[in-house]
Amino acid sequence: MKVLFGAFSGPLYATALLRAAGGPRASMPSGELRTVIAAMRDGIVQPGKAEPGQKTMLDAWAPAADAAIDGQNADAIAAAAHQGAEATRDMIATVGRAAHLGERSLGHPDPGSVSAAMLVEEICNAMKTG
């Protein structure tokens, strides 16, 4: 599956990854991956200024972070991200690259949220194997 990122997702993910790492390190212990998911969400919120419900990648990261903070297992965290991404199908984009589509964005999942859910799922896979 090919994943395409929008124009601003690169800087958002860079900020999110820097925040999640908490400084230079060679690897991330699997026991810290729950906090990574929450830190990724926070790193996306800060520069992006988006809120859940605006049809952005945050619609996948926010429920995943909430599930991680609540101590849910890896499968539940990944499911929360995928459910959040799927929920964007019923939203109209109001910010980001898709905002210019307006009503035409209705009925289509946000690509950023779909790719975010895929990334969360891979982090969760690492949680299970670590």
JSON list of C-alpha atoms in Angstrom, two decimals:
[
{"chain": "A", "resi": 1, "resn": "MET", "atom": "CA", "xyz": [0.00, 0.00, 0.00]},
{"chain": "A", "resi": 2, "resn": "LYS", "atom": "CA", "xyz": [1.38, 3.37, -1.00]},
{"chain": "A", "resi": 3, "resn": "VAL", "atom": "CA", "xyz": [1.01, 6.16, 1.57]},
{"chain": "A", "resi": 4, "resn": "LEU", "atom": "CA", "xyz": [1.16, 9.78, 0.49]},
{"chain": "A", "resi": 5, "resn": "PHE", "atom": "CA", "xyz": [1.68, 12.60, 2.94]},
{"chain": "A", "resi": 6, "resn": "GLY", "atom": "CA", "xyz": [0.39, 16.14, 2.49]},
{"chain": "A", "resi": 7, "resn": "ALA", "atom": "CA", "xyz": [2.47, 19.29, 2.38]},
{"chain": "A", "resi": 8, "resn": "PHE", "atom": "CA", "xyz": [2.45, 20.01, 6.13]},
{"chain": "A", "resi": 9, "resn": "SER", "atom": "CA", "xyz": [2.60, 16.45, 7.43]},
{"chain": "A", "resi": 10, "resn": "GLY", "atom": "CA", "xyz": [6.39, 16.32, 7.14]},
{"chain": "A", "resi": 11, "resn": "PRO", "atom": "CA", "xyz": [7.02, 19.14, 9.62]},
{"chain": "A", "resi": 12, "resn": "LEU", "atom": "CA", "xyz": [4.25, 17.83, 11.87]},
{"chain": "A", "resi": 13, "resn": "TYR", "atom": "CA", "xyz": [5.77, 14.37, 12.01]},
{"chain": "A", "resi": 14, "resn": "ALA", "atom": "CA", "xyz": [9.26, 15.80, 12.50]},
{"chain": "A", "resi": 15, "resn": "THR", "atom": "CA", "xyz": [8.06, 17.75, 15.53]},
{"chain": "A", "resi": 16, "resn": "ALA", "atom": "CA", "xyz": [6.12, 14.73, 16.79]},
{"chain": "A", "resi": 17, "resn": "LEU", "atom": "CA", "xyz": [9.10, 12.38, 16.46]},
{"chain": "A", "resi": 18, "resn": "LEU", "atom": "CA", "xyz": [11.46, 14.83, 18.16]},
{"chain": "A", "resi": 19, "resn": "ARG", "atom": "CA", "xyz": [9.03, 15.22, 21.04]},
{"chain": "A", "resi": 20, "resn": "ALA", "atom": "CA", "xyz": [8.50, 11.46, 21.28]},
{"chain": "A", "resi": 21, "resn": "ALA", "atom": "CA", "xyz": [12.23, 10.72, 21.37]},
{"chain": "A", "resi": 22, "resn": "GLY", "atom": "CA", "xyz": [12.84, 13.19, 24.18]},
{"chain": "A", "resi": 23, "resn": "GLY", "atom": "CA", "xyz": [16.40, 13.64, 22.94]},
{"chain": "A", "resi": 24, "resn": "PRO", "atom": "CA", "xyz": [18.97, 11.63, 21.01]},
{"chain": "A", "resi": 25, "resn": "ARG", "atom": "CA", "xyz": [18.79, 7.87, 21.52]},
{"chain": "A", "resi": 26, "resn": "ALA", "atom": "CA", "xyz": [19.75, 4.79, 19.56]},
{"chain": "A", "resi": 27, "resn": "SER", "atom": "CA", "xyz": [16.53, 2.88, 20.21]},
{"chain": "A", "resi": 28, "resn": "MET", "atom": "CA", "xyz": [13.17, 3.10, 21.94]},
{"chain": "A", "resi": 29, "resn": "PRO", "atom": "CA", "xyz": [12.32, 0.47, 24.56]},
{"chain": "A", "resi": 30, "resn": "SER", "atom": "CA", "xyz": [8.96, -1.13, 23.82]},
{"chain": "A", "resi": 31, "resn": "GLY", "atom": "CA", "xyz": [7.81, -0.28, 27.34]},
{"chain": "A", "resi": 32, "resn": "GLU", "atom": "CA", "xyz": [7.92, 3.41, 26.42]},
{"chain": "A", "resi": 33, "resn": "LEU", "atom": "CA", "xyz": [5.82, 3.14, 23.27]},
{"chain": "A", "resi": 34, "resn": "ARG", "atom": "CA", "xyz": [2.58, 4.15, 25.02]},
{"chain": "A", "resi": 35, "resn": "THR", "atom": "CA", "xyz": [4.14, 7.47, 25.92]},
{"chain": "A", "resi": 36, "resn": "VAL", "atom": "CA", "xyz": [5.50, 7.78, 22.39]},
{"chain": "A", "resi": 37, "resn": "ILE", "atom": "CA", "xyz": [1.97, 7.66, 20.99]},
{"chain": "A", "resi": 38, "resn": "ALA", "atom": "CA", "xyz": [0.82, 10.41, 23.36]},
{"chain": "A", "resi": 39, "resn": "ALA", "atom": "CA", "xyz": [3.94, 12.48, 22.63]},
{"chain": "A", "resi": 40, "resn": "MET", "atom": "CA", "xyz": [3.36, 12.09, 18.90]},
{"chain": "A", "resi": 41, "resn": "ARG", "atom": "CA", "xyz": [-0.18, 13.41, 19.34]},
{"chain": "A", "resi": 42, "resn": "ASP", "atom": "CA", "xyz": [1.11, 16.35, 21.36]},
{"chain": "A", "resi": 43, "resn": "GLY", "atom": "CA", "xyz": [3.84, 17.06, 18.81]},
{"chain": "A", "resi": 44, "resn": "ILE", "atom": "CA", "xyz": [1.22, 17.21, 16.06]},
{"chain": "A", "resi": 45, "resn": "VAL", "atom": "CA", "xyz": [-1.20, 19.42, 18.00]},
{"chain": "A", "resi": 46, "resn": "GLN", "atom": "CA", "xyz": [1.34, 22.08, 18.92]},
{"chain": "A", "resi": 47, "resn": "PRO", "atom": "CA", "xyz": [2.49, 23.27, 15.47]},
{"chain": "A", "resi": 48, "resn": "GLY", "atom": "CA", "xyz": [-0.60, 22.16, 13.55]},
{"chain": "A", "resi": 49, "resn": "LYS", "atom": "CA", "xyz": [-3.15, 23.87, 15.78]},
{"chain": "A", "resi": 50, "resn": "ALA", "atom": "CA", "xyz": [-5.75, 21.31, 14.70]},
{"chain": "A", "resi": 51, "resn": "GLU", "atom": "CA", "xyz": [-8.37, 19.76, 16.93]},
{"chain": "A", "resi": 52, "resn": "PRO", "atom": "CA", "xyz": [-10.07, 16.38, 16.70]},
{"chain": "A", "resi": 53, "resn": "GLY", "atom": "CA", "xyz": [-13.10, 16.53, 14.44]},
{"chain": "A", "resi": 54, "resn": "GLN", "atom": "CA", "xyz": [-11.51, 18.72, 11.76]},
{"chain": "A", "resi": 55, "resn": "LYS", "atom": "CA", "xyz": [-10.72, 15.78, 9.44]},
{"chain": "A", "resi": 56, "resn": "THR", "atom": "CA", "xyz": [-6.95, 15.62, 9.96]},
{"chain": "A", "resi": 57, "resn": "MET", "atom": "CA", "xyz": [-4.38, 13.06, 11.09]},
{"chain": "A", "resi": 58, "resn": "LEU", "atom": "CA", "xyz": [-5.20, 14.12, 14.63]},
{"chain": "A", "resi": 59, "resn": "ASP", "atom": "CA", "xyz": [-8.50, 12.26, 14.35]},
{"chain": "A", "resi": 60, "resn": "ALA", "atom": "CA", "xyz": [-6.46, 9.03, 14.44]},
{"chain": "A", "resi": 61, "resn": "TRP", "atom": "CA", "xyz": [-3.69, 10.14, 16.83]},
{"chain": "A", "resi": 62, "resn": "ALA", "atom": "CA", "xyz": [-5.99, 11.57, 19.52]},
{"chain": "A", "resi": 63, "resn": "PRO", "atom": "CA", "xyz": [-8.06, 8.43, 20.22]},
{"chain": "A", "resi": 64, "resn": "ALA", "atom": "CA", "xyz": [-4.93, 6.27, 19.99]},
{"chain": "A", "resi": 65, "resn": "ALA", "atom": "CA", "xyz": [-3.16, 8.49, 22.54]},
{"chain": "A", "resi": 66, "resn": "ASP", "atom": "CA", "xyz": [-6.20, 8.44, 24.82]},
{"chain": "A", "resi": 67, "resn": "ALA", "atom": "CA", "xyz": [-6.29, 4.63, 24.65]},
{"chain": "A", "resi": 68, "resn": "ALA", "atom": "CA", "xyz": [-2.54, 4.42, 25.31]},
{"chain": "A", "resi": 69, "resn": "ILE", "atom": "CA", "xyz": [-2.76, 6.76, 28.30]},
{"chain": "A", "resi": 70, "resn": "ASP", "atom": "CA", "xyz": [-5.73, 4.74, 29.63]},
{"chain": "A", "resi": 71, "resn": "GLY", "atom": "CA", "xyz": [-3.49, 1.65, 29.62]},
{"chain": "A", "resi": 72, "resn": "GLN", "atom": "CA", "xyz": [-5.37, -0.24, 26.92]},
{"chain": "A", "resi": 73, "resn": "ASN", "atom": "CA", "xyz": [-3.57, -3.03, 25.09]},
{"chain": "A", "resi": 74, "resn": "ALA", "atom": "CA", "xyz": [-1.84, -2.61, 21.74]},
{"chain": "A", "resi": 75, "resn": "ASP", "atom": "CA", "xyz": [-4.76, -4.01, 19.74]},
{"chain": "A", "resi": 76, "resn": "ALA", "atom": "CA", "xyz": [-7.20, -1.58, 21.38]},
{"chain": "A", "resi": 77, "resn": "ILE", "atom": "CA", "xyz": [-4.86, 1.36, 20.73]},
{"chain": "A", "resi": 78, "resn": "ALA", "atom": "CA", "xyz": [-4.54, 0.44, 17.05]},
{"chain": "A", "resi": 79, "resn": "ALA", "atom": "CA", "xyz": [-8.30, -0.09, 16.79]},
{"chain": "A", "resi": 80, "resn": "ALA", "atom": "CA", "xyz": [-8.91, 3.36, 18.28]},
{"chain": "A", "resi": 81, "resn": "ALA", "atom": "CA", "xyz": [-6.65, 4.91, 15.65]},
{"chain": "A", "resi": 82, "resn": "HIS", "atom": "CA", "xyz": [-8.39, 3.05, 12.81]},
{"chain": "A", "resi": 83, "resn": "GLN", "atom": "CA", "xyz": [-11.85, 3.96, 14.14]},
{"chain": "A", "resi": 84, "resn": "GLY", "atom": "CA", "xyz": [-10.78, 7.59, 14.37]},
{"chain": "A", "resi": 85, "resn": "ALA", "atom": "CA", "xyz": [-9.51, 7.51, 10.79]},
{"chain": "A", "resi": 86, "resn": "GLU", "atom": "CA", "xyz": [-12.71, 5.88, 9.55]},
{"chain": "A", "resi": 87, "resn": "ALA", "atom": "CA", "xyz": [-14.80, 8.50, 11.37]},
{"chain": "A", "resi": 88, "resn": "THR", "atom": "CA", "xyz": [-13.28, 11.18, 9.13]},
{"chain": "A", "resi": 89, "resn": "ARG", "atom": "CA", "xyz": [-15.38, 9.77, 6.29]},
{"chain": "A", "resi": 90, "resn": "ASP", "atom": "CA", "xyz": [-18.36, 11.53, 7.83]},
{"chain": "A", "resi": 91, "resn": "MET", "atom": "CA", "xyz": [-16.57, 14.86, 8.34]},
{"chain": "A", "resi": 92, "resn": "ILE", "atom": "CA", "xyz": [-16.07, 17.90, 6.15]},
{"chain": "A", "resi": 93, "resn": "ALA", "atom": "CA", "xyz": [-12.47, 19.07, 6.06]},
{"chain": "A", "resi": 94, "resn": "THR", "atom": "CA", "xyz": [-12.12, 22.51, 7.60]},
{"chain": "A", "resi": 95, "resn": "VAL", "atom": "CA", "xyz": [-8.34, 22.79, 7.95]},
{"chain": "A", "resi": 96, "resn": "GLY", "atom": "CA", "xyz": [-5.34, 21.42, 6.15]},
{"chain": "A", "resi": 97, "resn": "ARG", "atom": "CA", "xyz": [-4.80, 20.46, 2.56]},
{"chain": "A", "resi": 98, "resn": "ALA", "atom": "CA", "xyz": [-8.31, 19.02, 2.07]},
{"chain": "A", "resi": 99, "resn": "ALA", "atom": "CA", "xyz": [-10.10, 22.12, 3.40]},
{"chain": "A", "resi": 100, "resn": "HIS", "atom": "CA", "xyz": [-10.37, 23.56, -0.12]},
{"chain": "A", "resi": 101, "resn": "LEU", "atom": "CA", "xyz": [-12.59, 20.60, -1.03]},
{"chain": "A", "resi": 102, "resn": "GLY", "atom": "CA", "xyz": [-15.24, 21.63, 1.48]},
{"chain": "A", "resi": 103, "resn": "GLU", "atom": "CA", "xyz": [-18.38, 19.52, 1.04]},
{"chain": "A", "resi": 104, "resn": "ARG", "atom": "CA", "xyz": [-16.64, 17.35, -1.56]},
{"chain": "A", "resi": 105, "resn": "SER", "atom": "CA", "xyz": [-14.45, 15.90, 1.21]},
{"chain": "A", "resi": 106, "resn": "LEU", "atom": "CA", "xyz": [-17.55, 14.31, 2.78]},
{"chain": "A", "resi": 107, "resn": "GLY", "atom": "CA", "xyz": [-17.72, 10.56, 2.21]},
{"chain": "A", "resi": 108, "resn": "HIS", "atom": "CA", "xyz": [-13.97, 10.07, 1.94]},
{"chain": "A", "resi": 109, "resn": "PRO", "atom": "CA", "xyz": [-11.62, 9.20, 4.80]},
{"chain": "A", "resi": 110, "resn": "ASP", "atom": "CA", "xyz": [-8.85, 11.73, 5.41]},
{"chain": "A", "resi": 111, "resn": "PRO", "atom": "CA", "xyz": [-5.61, 10.35, 3.89]},
{"chain": "A", "resi": 112, "resn": "GLY", "atom": "CA", "xyz": [-3.55, 11.81, 6.74]},
{"chain": "A", "resi": 113, "resn": "SER", "atom": "CA", "xyz": [-5.65, 10.04, 9.34]},
{"chain": "A", "resi": 114, "resn": "VAL", "atom": "CA", "xyz": [-5.50, 6.77, 7.42]},
{"chain": "A", "resi": 115, "resn": "SER", "atom": "CA", "xyz": [-1.71, 6.91, 7.19]},
{"chain": "A", "resi": 116, "resn": "ALA", "atom": "CA", "xyz": [-1.54, 7.93, 10.87]},
{"chain": "A", "resi": 117, "resn": "ALA", "atom": "CA", "xyz": [-3.59, 4.87, 11.82]},
{"chain": "A", "resi": 118, "resn": "MET", "atom": "CA", "xyz": [-1.16, 2.71, 9.86]},
{"chain": "A", "resi": 119, "resn": "LEU", "atom": "CA", "xyz": [1.77, 4.24, 11.74]},
{"chain": "A", "resi": 120, "resn": "VAL", "atom": "CA", "xyz": [0.03, 3.74, 15.10]},
{"chain": "A", "resi": 121, "resn": "GLU", "atom": "CA", "xyz": [-0.62, 0.11, 14.16]},
{"chain": "A", "resi": 122, "resn": "GLU", "atom": "CA", "xyz": [3.09, -0.43, 13.46]},
{"chain": "A", "resi": 123, "resn": "ILE", "atom": "CA", "xyz": [4.03, 1.15, 16.79]},
{"chain": "A", "resi": 124, "resn": "CYS", "atom": "CA", "xyz": [1.52, -1.17, 18.44]},
{"chain": "A", "resi": 125, "resn": "ASN", "atom": "CA", "xyz": [3.03, -4.17, 16.64]},
{"chain": "A", "resi": 126, "resn": "ALA", "atom": "CA", "xyz": [6.39, -3.18, 18.12]},
{"chain": "A", "resi": 127, "resn": "MET", "atom": "CA", "xyz": [4.74, -3.02, 21.56]},
{"chain": "A", "resi": 128, "resn": "LYS", "atom": "CA", "xyz": [3.58, -6.61, 21.17]},
{"chain": "A", "resi": 129, "resn": "THR", "atom": "CA", "xyz": [6.95, -7.96, 20.01]},
{"chain": "A", "resi": 130, "resn": "GLY", "atom": "CA", "xyz": [9.14, -5.93, 22.39]}
]
